[in-house]
mmCIF file of C-alpha atoms in Angstrom:
data_model
loop_
_atom_site.group_PDB
_atom_site.id
_atom_site.type_symbol
_atom_site.label_atom_id
_atom_site.label_comp_id
_atom_site.label_asym_id
_atom_site.label_seq_id
_atom_site.Cartn_x
_atom_site.Cartn_y
_atom_site.Cartn_z
ATOM 1 C CA ASN A 198 29.017 -65.883 15.759
ATOM 2 C CA ALA A 199 26.443 -64.824 18.374
ATOM 3 C CA GLY A 200 27.934 -66.265 21.611
ATOM 4 C CA VAL A 201 25.857 -65.156 24.618
ATOM 5 C CA THR A 202 22.899 -62.919 23.829
ATOM 6 C CA GLN A 203 20.968 -60.986 26.460
ATOM 7 C CA THR A 204 17.751 -59.041 26.080
ATOM 8 C CA PRO A 205 16.728 -56.386 26.819
ATOM 9 C CA LYS A 206 19.840 -54.207 26.988
ATOM 10 C CA PHE A 207 18.087 -51.451 28.922
ATOM 11 C CA ARG A 208 14.929 -51.443 31.011
ATOM 12 C CA ILE A 209 13.272 -49.164 33.544
ATOM 13 C CA LEU A 210 10.915 -50.859 35.976
ATOM 14 C CA LYS A 211 8.592 -49.463 38.566
ATOM 15 C CA ILE A 212 8.748 -50.758 42.127
ATOM 16 C CA GLY A 213 6.690 -53.917 42.432
ATOM 17 C CA GLN A 214 6.725 -54.793 38.739
ATOM 18 C CA SER A 215 8.091 -58.086 37.456
ATOM 19 C CA MET A 216 10.146 -58.870 34.398
ATOM 20 C CA THR A 217 12.304 -61.530 32.799
ATOM 21 C CA LEU A 218 15.801 -61.036 31.463
ATOM 22 C CA GLN A 219 16.392 -63.391 28.586
ATOM 23 C CA CYS A 220 19.699 -65.141 27.919
ATOM 24 C CA THR A 221 20.594 -67.570 25.178
ATOM 25 C CA GLN A 222 23.881 -69.093 24.059
ATOM 26 C CA ASP A 223 24.708 -70.937 20.874
ATOM 27 C CA MET A 224 27.936 -72.652 21.977
ATOM 28 C CA ASN A 225 26.301 -75.772 23.452
ATOM 29 C CA HIS A 226 27.717 -74.877 26.859
ATOM 30 C CA ASN A 227 26.588 -76.846 29.871
ATOM 31 C CA TYR A 228 27.157 -74.135 32.463
ATOM 32 C CA MET A 229 25.284 -70.857 32.522
ATOM 33 C CA TYR A 230 25.393 -68.044 35.055
ATOM 34 C CA TRP A 231 23.703 -64.835 36.050
ATOM 35 C CA TYR A 232 25.777 -62.136 37.717
ATOM 36 C CA ARG A 233 24.902 -58.660 38.845
ATOM 37 C CA GLN A 234 27.274 -55.708 38.991
ATOM 38 C CA ASP A 235 26.449 -52.784 41.245
ATOM 39 C CA PRO A 236 28.139 -49.408 40.645
ATOM 40 C CA GLY A 237 31.854 -49.502 41.439
ATOM 41 C CA MET A 238 31.720 -53.147 42.427
ATOM 42 C CA GLY A 239 32.707 -56.507 41.056
ATOM 43 C CA LEU A 240 30.294 -59.102 39.766
ATOM 44 C CA LYS A 241 28.287 -61.180 42.205
ATOM 45 C CA LEU A 242 26.717 -64.520 41.325
ATOM 46 C CA ILE A 243 22.927 -64.680 41.482
ATOM 47 C CA TYR A 244 22.144 -68.155 40.103
ATOM 48 C CA TYR A 245 23.865 -70.734 37.996
ATOM 49 C CA SER A 246 22.998 -73.891 36.103
ATOM 50 C CA VAL A 247 25.160 -76.895 35.269
ATOM 51 C CA GLY A 248 22.770 -78.275 32.679
ATOM 52 C CA ALA A 249 19.174 -78.352 31.522
ATOM 53 C CA GLY A 250 16.832 -78.861 34.456
ATOM 54 C CA ILE A 251 19.488 -78.102 37.089
ATOM 55 C CA THR A 252 19.852 -74.733 38.803
ATOM 56 C CA ASP A 253 21.345 -73.552 42.062
ATOM 57 C CA LYS A 254 21.676 -70.384 44.103
ATOM 58 C CA GLY A 255 24.702 -68.174 44.076
ATOM 59 C CA GLU A 256 25.764 -65.461 46.499
ATOM 60 C CA VAL A 257 22.800 -63.065 46.032
ATOM 61 C CA PRO A 258 19.687 -65.031 44.928
ATOM 62 C CA ASN A 259 16.983 -63.213 46.920
ATOM 63 C CA GLY A 260 14.348 -61.583 44.745
ATOM 64 C CA TYR A 261 15.199 -63.658 41.666
ATOM 65 C CA ASN A 262 14.195 -66.936 40.055
ATOM 66 C CA VAL A 263 15.635 -68.922 37.170
ATOM 67 C CA SER A 264 14.789 -71.909 35.040
ATOM 68 C CA ARG A 265 16.761 -73.969 32.528
ATOM 69 C CA SER A 266 14.453 -75.954 30.303
ATOM 70 C CA THR A 267 16.929 -76.121 27.414
ATOM 71 C CA THR A 268 20.708 -76.067 27.069
ATOM 72 C CA GLU A 269 20.546 -72.773 25.186
ATOM 73 C CA ASP A 270 18.299 -70.637 27.395
ATOM 74 C CA PHE A 271 18.636 -69.400 30.967
ATOM 75 C CA PRO A 272 16.096 -66.672 31.787
ATOM 76 C CA LEU A 273 16.270 -64.640 34.998
ATOM 77 C CA ARG A 274 12.985 -63.602 36.558
ATOM 78 C CA LEU A 275 12.681 -60.577 38.848
ATOM 79 C CA GLU A 276 9.606 -60.686 41.033
ATOM 80 C CA LEU A 277 8.347 -57.547 42.779
ATOM 81 C CA ALA A 278 11.187 -55.283 41.649
ATOM 82 C CA ALA A 279 12.880 -53.175 44.334
ATOM 83 C CA PRO A 280 15.317 -50.225 44.016
ATOM 84 C CA SER A 281 18.057 -52.470 45.421
ATOM 85 C CA GLN A 282 17.829 -54.504 42.214
ATOM 86 C CA THR A 283 19.013 -51.548 40.124
ATOM 87 C CA SER A 284 22.149 -52.985 38.580
ATOM 88 C CA VAL A 285 23.803 -54.282 35.444
ATOM 89 C CA TYR A 286 23.059 -57.943 34.873
ATOM 90 C CA PHE A 287 25.404 -60.253 33.022
ATOM 91 C CA CYS A 288 24.608 -63.666 31.676
ATOM 92 C CA ALA A 289 27.550 -65.945 31.001
ATOM 93 C CA SER A 290 28.269 -69.478 29.883
ATOM 94 C CA SER A 291 31.096 -71.989 29.862
ATOM 95 C CA TYR A 292 31.640 -75.547 28.749
ATOM 96 C CA SER A 293 32.328 -76.681 32.304
ATOM 97 C CA GLY A 294 33.003 -75.219 35.728
ATOM 98 C CA ASP A 295 35.912 -73.005 36.690
ATOM 99 C CA SER A 296 37.959 -75.718 38.286
ATOM 100 C CA SER A 297 38.856 -76.773 34.756
ATOM 101 C CA GLY A 298 39.823 -73.249 33.721
ATOM 102 C CA ASN A 299 37.354 -73.127 30.876
ATOM 103 C CA THR A 300 36.814 -69.693 29.402
ATOM 104 C CA ILE A 301 33.616 -68.032 30.538
ATOM 105 C CA TYR A 302 31.845 -66.069 27.826
ATOM 106 C CA PHE A 303 29.847 -63.060 28.919
ATOM 107 C CA GLY A 304 26.896 -61.355 27.326
ATOM 108 C CA GLU A 305 26.956 -57.593 26.842
ATOM 109 C CA GLY A 306 24.945 -56.879 29.971
ATOM 110 C CA SER A 307 21.440 -55.654 30.723
ATOM 111 C CA TRP A 308 21.062 -52.302 32.483
ATOM 112 C CA LEU A 309 18.083 -52.368 34.826
ATOM 113 C CA THR A 310 16.802 -49.382 36.772
ATOM 114 C CA VAL A 311 14.010 -49.729 39.337
ATOM 115 C CA VAL A 312 12.245 -46.479 40.217
ATOM 116 C CA ALA B 247 35.046 -69.107 51.686
ATOM 117 C CA GLN B 248 37.198 -67.706 48.936
ATOM 118 C CA THR B 249 37.793 -63.981 48.757
ATOM 119 C CA VAL B 250 39.495 -61.739 46.220
ATOM 120 C CA THR B 251 40.919 -58.359 47.199
ATOM 121 C CA GLN B 252 42.029 -55.572 44.899
ATOM 122 C CA SER B 253 43.533 -52.847 47.061
ATOM 123 C CA GLN B 254 43.930 -50.171 44.378
ATOM 124 C CA PRO B 255 40.564 -48.597 43.478
ATOM 125 C CA GLU B 256 42.140 -46.326 40.849
ATOM 126 C CA MET B 257 45.425 -46.067 39.006
ATOM 127 C CA SER B 258 46.734 -43.864 36.249
ATOM 128 C CA VAL B 259 49.637 -44.228 33.832
ATOM 129 C CA GLN B 260 51.074 -42.438 30.822
ATOM 130 C CA GLU B 261 51.073 -44.003 27.409
ATOM 131 C CA ALA B 262 54.027 -46.362 26.789
ATOM 132 C CA GLU B 263 54.694 -46.778 30.497
ATOM 133 C CA THR B 264 54.328 -49.938 32.552
ATOM 134 C CA VAL B 265 51.760 -50.390 35.290
ATOM 135 C CA THR B 266 51.092 -53.167 37.784
ATOM 136 C CA LEU B 267 47.696 -53.943 39.265
ATOM 137 C CA SER B 268 47.567 -55.878 42.529
ATOM 138 C CA CYS B 269 45.344 -58.734 43.587
ATOM 139 C CA THR B 270 45.390 -61.015 46.607
ATOM 140 C CA TYR B 271 43.101 -63.914 47.321
ATOM 141 C CA ASP B 272 42.304 -66.305 50.091
ATOM 142 C CA THR B 273 41.492 -69.969 49.631
ATOM 143 C CA SER B 274 42.111 -73.388 51.068
ATOM 144 C CA GLU B 275 41.858 -75.006 47.642
ATOM 145 C CA SER B 276 44.961 -76.437 46.040
ATOM 146 C CA ASN B 277 43.661 -76.603 42.479
ATOM 147 C CA TYR B 278 42.263 -73.384 41.056
ATOM 148 C CA TYR B 279 42.525 -70.803 38.328
ATOM 149 C CA LEU B 280 43.048 -67.058 38.457
ATOM 150 C CA PHE B 281 41.909 -64.583 35.857
ATOM 151 C CA TRP B 282 42.153 -60.942 34.940
ATOM 152 C CA TYR B 283 39.183 -59.446 33.120
ATOM 153 C CA LYS B 284 39.029 -56.054 31.438
ATOM 154 C CA GLN B 285 35.805 -54.055 31.412
ATOM 155 C CA PRO B 286 35.929 -50.987 29.132
ATOM 156 C CA PRO B 287 33.238 -48.290 29.292
ATOM 157 C CA SER B 288 31.036 -50.479 27.085
ATOM 158 C CA ARG B 289 30.781 -52.790 30.132
ATOM 159 C CA GLN B 290 31.669 -55.877 28.119
ATOM 160 C CA MET B 291 33.751 -58.381 30.095
ATOM 161 C CA ILE B 292 36.918 -59.353 28.226
ATOM 162 C CA LEU B 293 39.289 -62.063 29.408
ATOM 163 C CA VAL B 294 42.827 -60.685 29.518
ATOM 164 C CA ILE B 295 44.853 -63.522 30.968
ATOM 165 C CA ARG B 296 44.478 -66.788 32.882
ATOM 166 C CA GLN B 297 46.823 -68.595 35.284
ATOM 167 C CA GLU B 298 46.606 -72.195 36.440
ATOM 168 C CA ALA B 299 47.581 -72.546 40.091
ATOM 169 C CA TYR B 300 49.608 -75.704 39.612
ATOM 170 C CA LYS B 301 51.792 -74.080 36.969
ATOM 171 C CA GLN B 302 54.932 -72.355 38.242
ATOM 172 C CA GLN B 303 55.443 -70.348 35.084
ATOM 173 C CA ASN B 304 53.758 -66.976 34.963
ATOM 174 C CA ALA B 305 51.247 -66.508 32.141
ATOM 175 C CA THR B 306 51.864 -63.909 29.436
ATOM 176 C CA GLU B 307 49.668 -62.573 26.626
ATOM 177 C CA ASN B 308 51.425 -60.022 24.462
ATOM 178 C CA ARG B 309 51.789 -56.859 26.600
ATOM 179 C CA PHE B 310 50.053 -58.463 29.591
ATOM 180 C CA SER B 311 51.821 -60.675 32.114
ATOM 181 C CA VAL B 312 51.195 -61.836 35.639
ATOM 182 C CA ASN B 313 53.293 -62.302 38.731
ATOM 183 C CA PHE B 314 51.774 -65.302 40.476
ATOM 184 C CA GLN B 315 53.022 -65.940 44.008
ATOM 185 C CA LYS B 316 51.117 -68.978 45.223
ATOM 186 C CA ALA B 317 52.482 -69.068 48.756
ATOM 187 C CA ALA B 318 51.691 -65.377 49.235
ATOM 188 C CA LYS B 319 48.333 -65.785 47.434
ATOM 189 C CA SER B 320 49.164 -62.867 45.206
ATOM 190 C CA PHE B 321 48.320 -62.442 41.522
ATOM 191 C CA SER B 322 49.362 -59.104 40.017
ATOM 192 C CA LEU B 323 48.868 -57.975 36.426
ATOM 193 C CA LYS B 324 51.583 -56.075 34.590
ATOM 194 C CA ILE B 325 50.686 -54.069 31.522
ATOM 195 C CA SER B 326 53.680 -53.040 29.449
ATOM 196 C CA ASP B 327 53.750 -50.264 26.846
ATOM 197 C CA SER B 328 50.360 -48.981 28.027
ATOM 198 C CA GLN B 329 47.974 -47.793 25.336
ATOM 199 C CA LEU B 330 44.960 -45.489 25.458
ATOM 200 C CA GLY B 331 42.763 -48.487 24.699
ATOM 201 C CA ASP B 332 43.861 -50.090 27.963
ATOM 202 C CA THR B 333 41.717 -47.564 29.849
ATOM 203 C CA ALA B 334 39.162 -49.730 31.633
ATOM 204 C CA MET B 335 38.209 -51.338 34.891
ATOM 205 C CA TYR B 336 40.225 -54.480 35.596
ATOM 206 C CA PHE B 337 38.868 -57.317 37.677
ATOM 207 C CA CYS B 338 40.815 -60.092 39.298
ATOM 208 C CA ALA B 339 38.805 -63.314 39.570
ATOM 209 C CA PHE B 340 39.219 -66.687 41.247
ATOM 210 C CA GLY B 341 37.789 -69.954 39.981
ATOM 211 C CA ALA B 342 37.830 -73.217 41.913
ATOM 212 C CA GLY B 343 34.306 -74.487 41.779
ATOM 213 C CA THR B 344 31.332 -73.658 39.706
ATOM 214 C CA ALA B 345 31.528 -69.917 39.228
ATOM 215 C CA LEU B 346 34.021 -67.084 39.422
ATOM 216 C CA ILE B 347 34.552 -64.888 42.463
ATOM 217 C CA PHE B 348 35.462 -61.323 41.524
ATOM 218 C CA GLY B 349 37.354 -58.561 43.260
ATOM 219 C CA LYS B 350 35.911 -55.047 43.363
ATOM 220 C CA GLY B 351 38.049 -53.892 40.491
ATOM 221 C CA THR B 352 40.740 -51.322 39.716
ATOM 222 C CA THR B 353 39.962 -48.439 37.382
ATOM 223 C CA LEU B 354 42.947 -47.807 35.122
ATOM 224 C CA SER B 355 43.291 -44.544 33.215
ATOM 225 C CA VAL B 356 45.894 -44.247 30.471
ATOM 226 C CA SER B 357 46.706 -40.717 29.338
ATOM 227 C CA SER B 358 48.713 -39.347 26.428
#
């Protein structure tokens, strides 16, 4: 009963380094999302995907890239890490978009600190 | 653009009491969903309750209920018989397209 699995859970990066946050889901969901949550704030959408091979930008995409080669996996790539990218990152998935009210399942979050 | 506003950054309540968290939103959509999510200190996002905009009846889930006022674009969450385990940040969220739009959250503290 895995649901949405994110790795790593914690990571410290130096300014200018790159890394990939991994996300996989085992529910055969079409939609996948990456959100970030800054301290004391709500979640903001970085990128989303409506199916394998299809991705699109959300509210705060700058400094990030994504790919969706399979239904299960939706990795988030941080290029040239900056302190402003210090945040908690959540991957999520749903069967379809929110206009149908489908439940969105969230991963446990990845805490990223850029120093 | 849709927006979600939670005007109460922090609230506190005693065990067994009732508390209401406020949320307002702005949209031109006619078909949408509203959600309340709970985020305990573990940071996991837990769906508390969901309301469909075209339904007049307010959603309820055990001790949690909503007061949905569509014309006023208001969506408050009432927690009855508060328990220590209800201590968390609560997010109101709006869904009408591809992804959810979240408010900034209300931190709820339940004390004994």
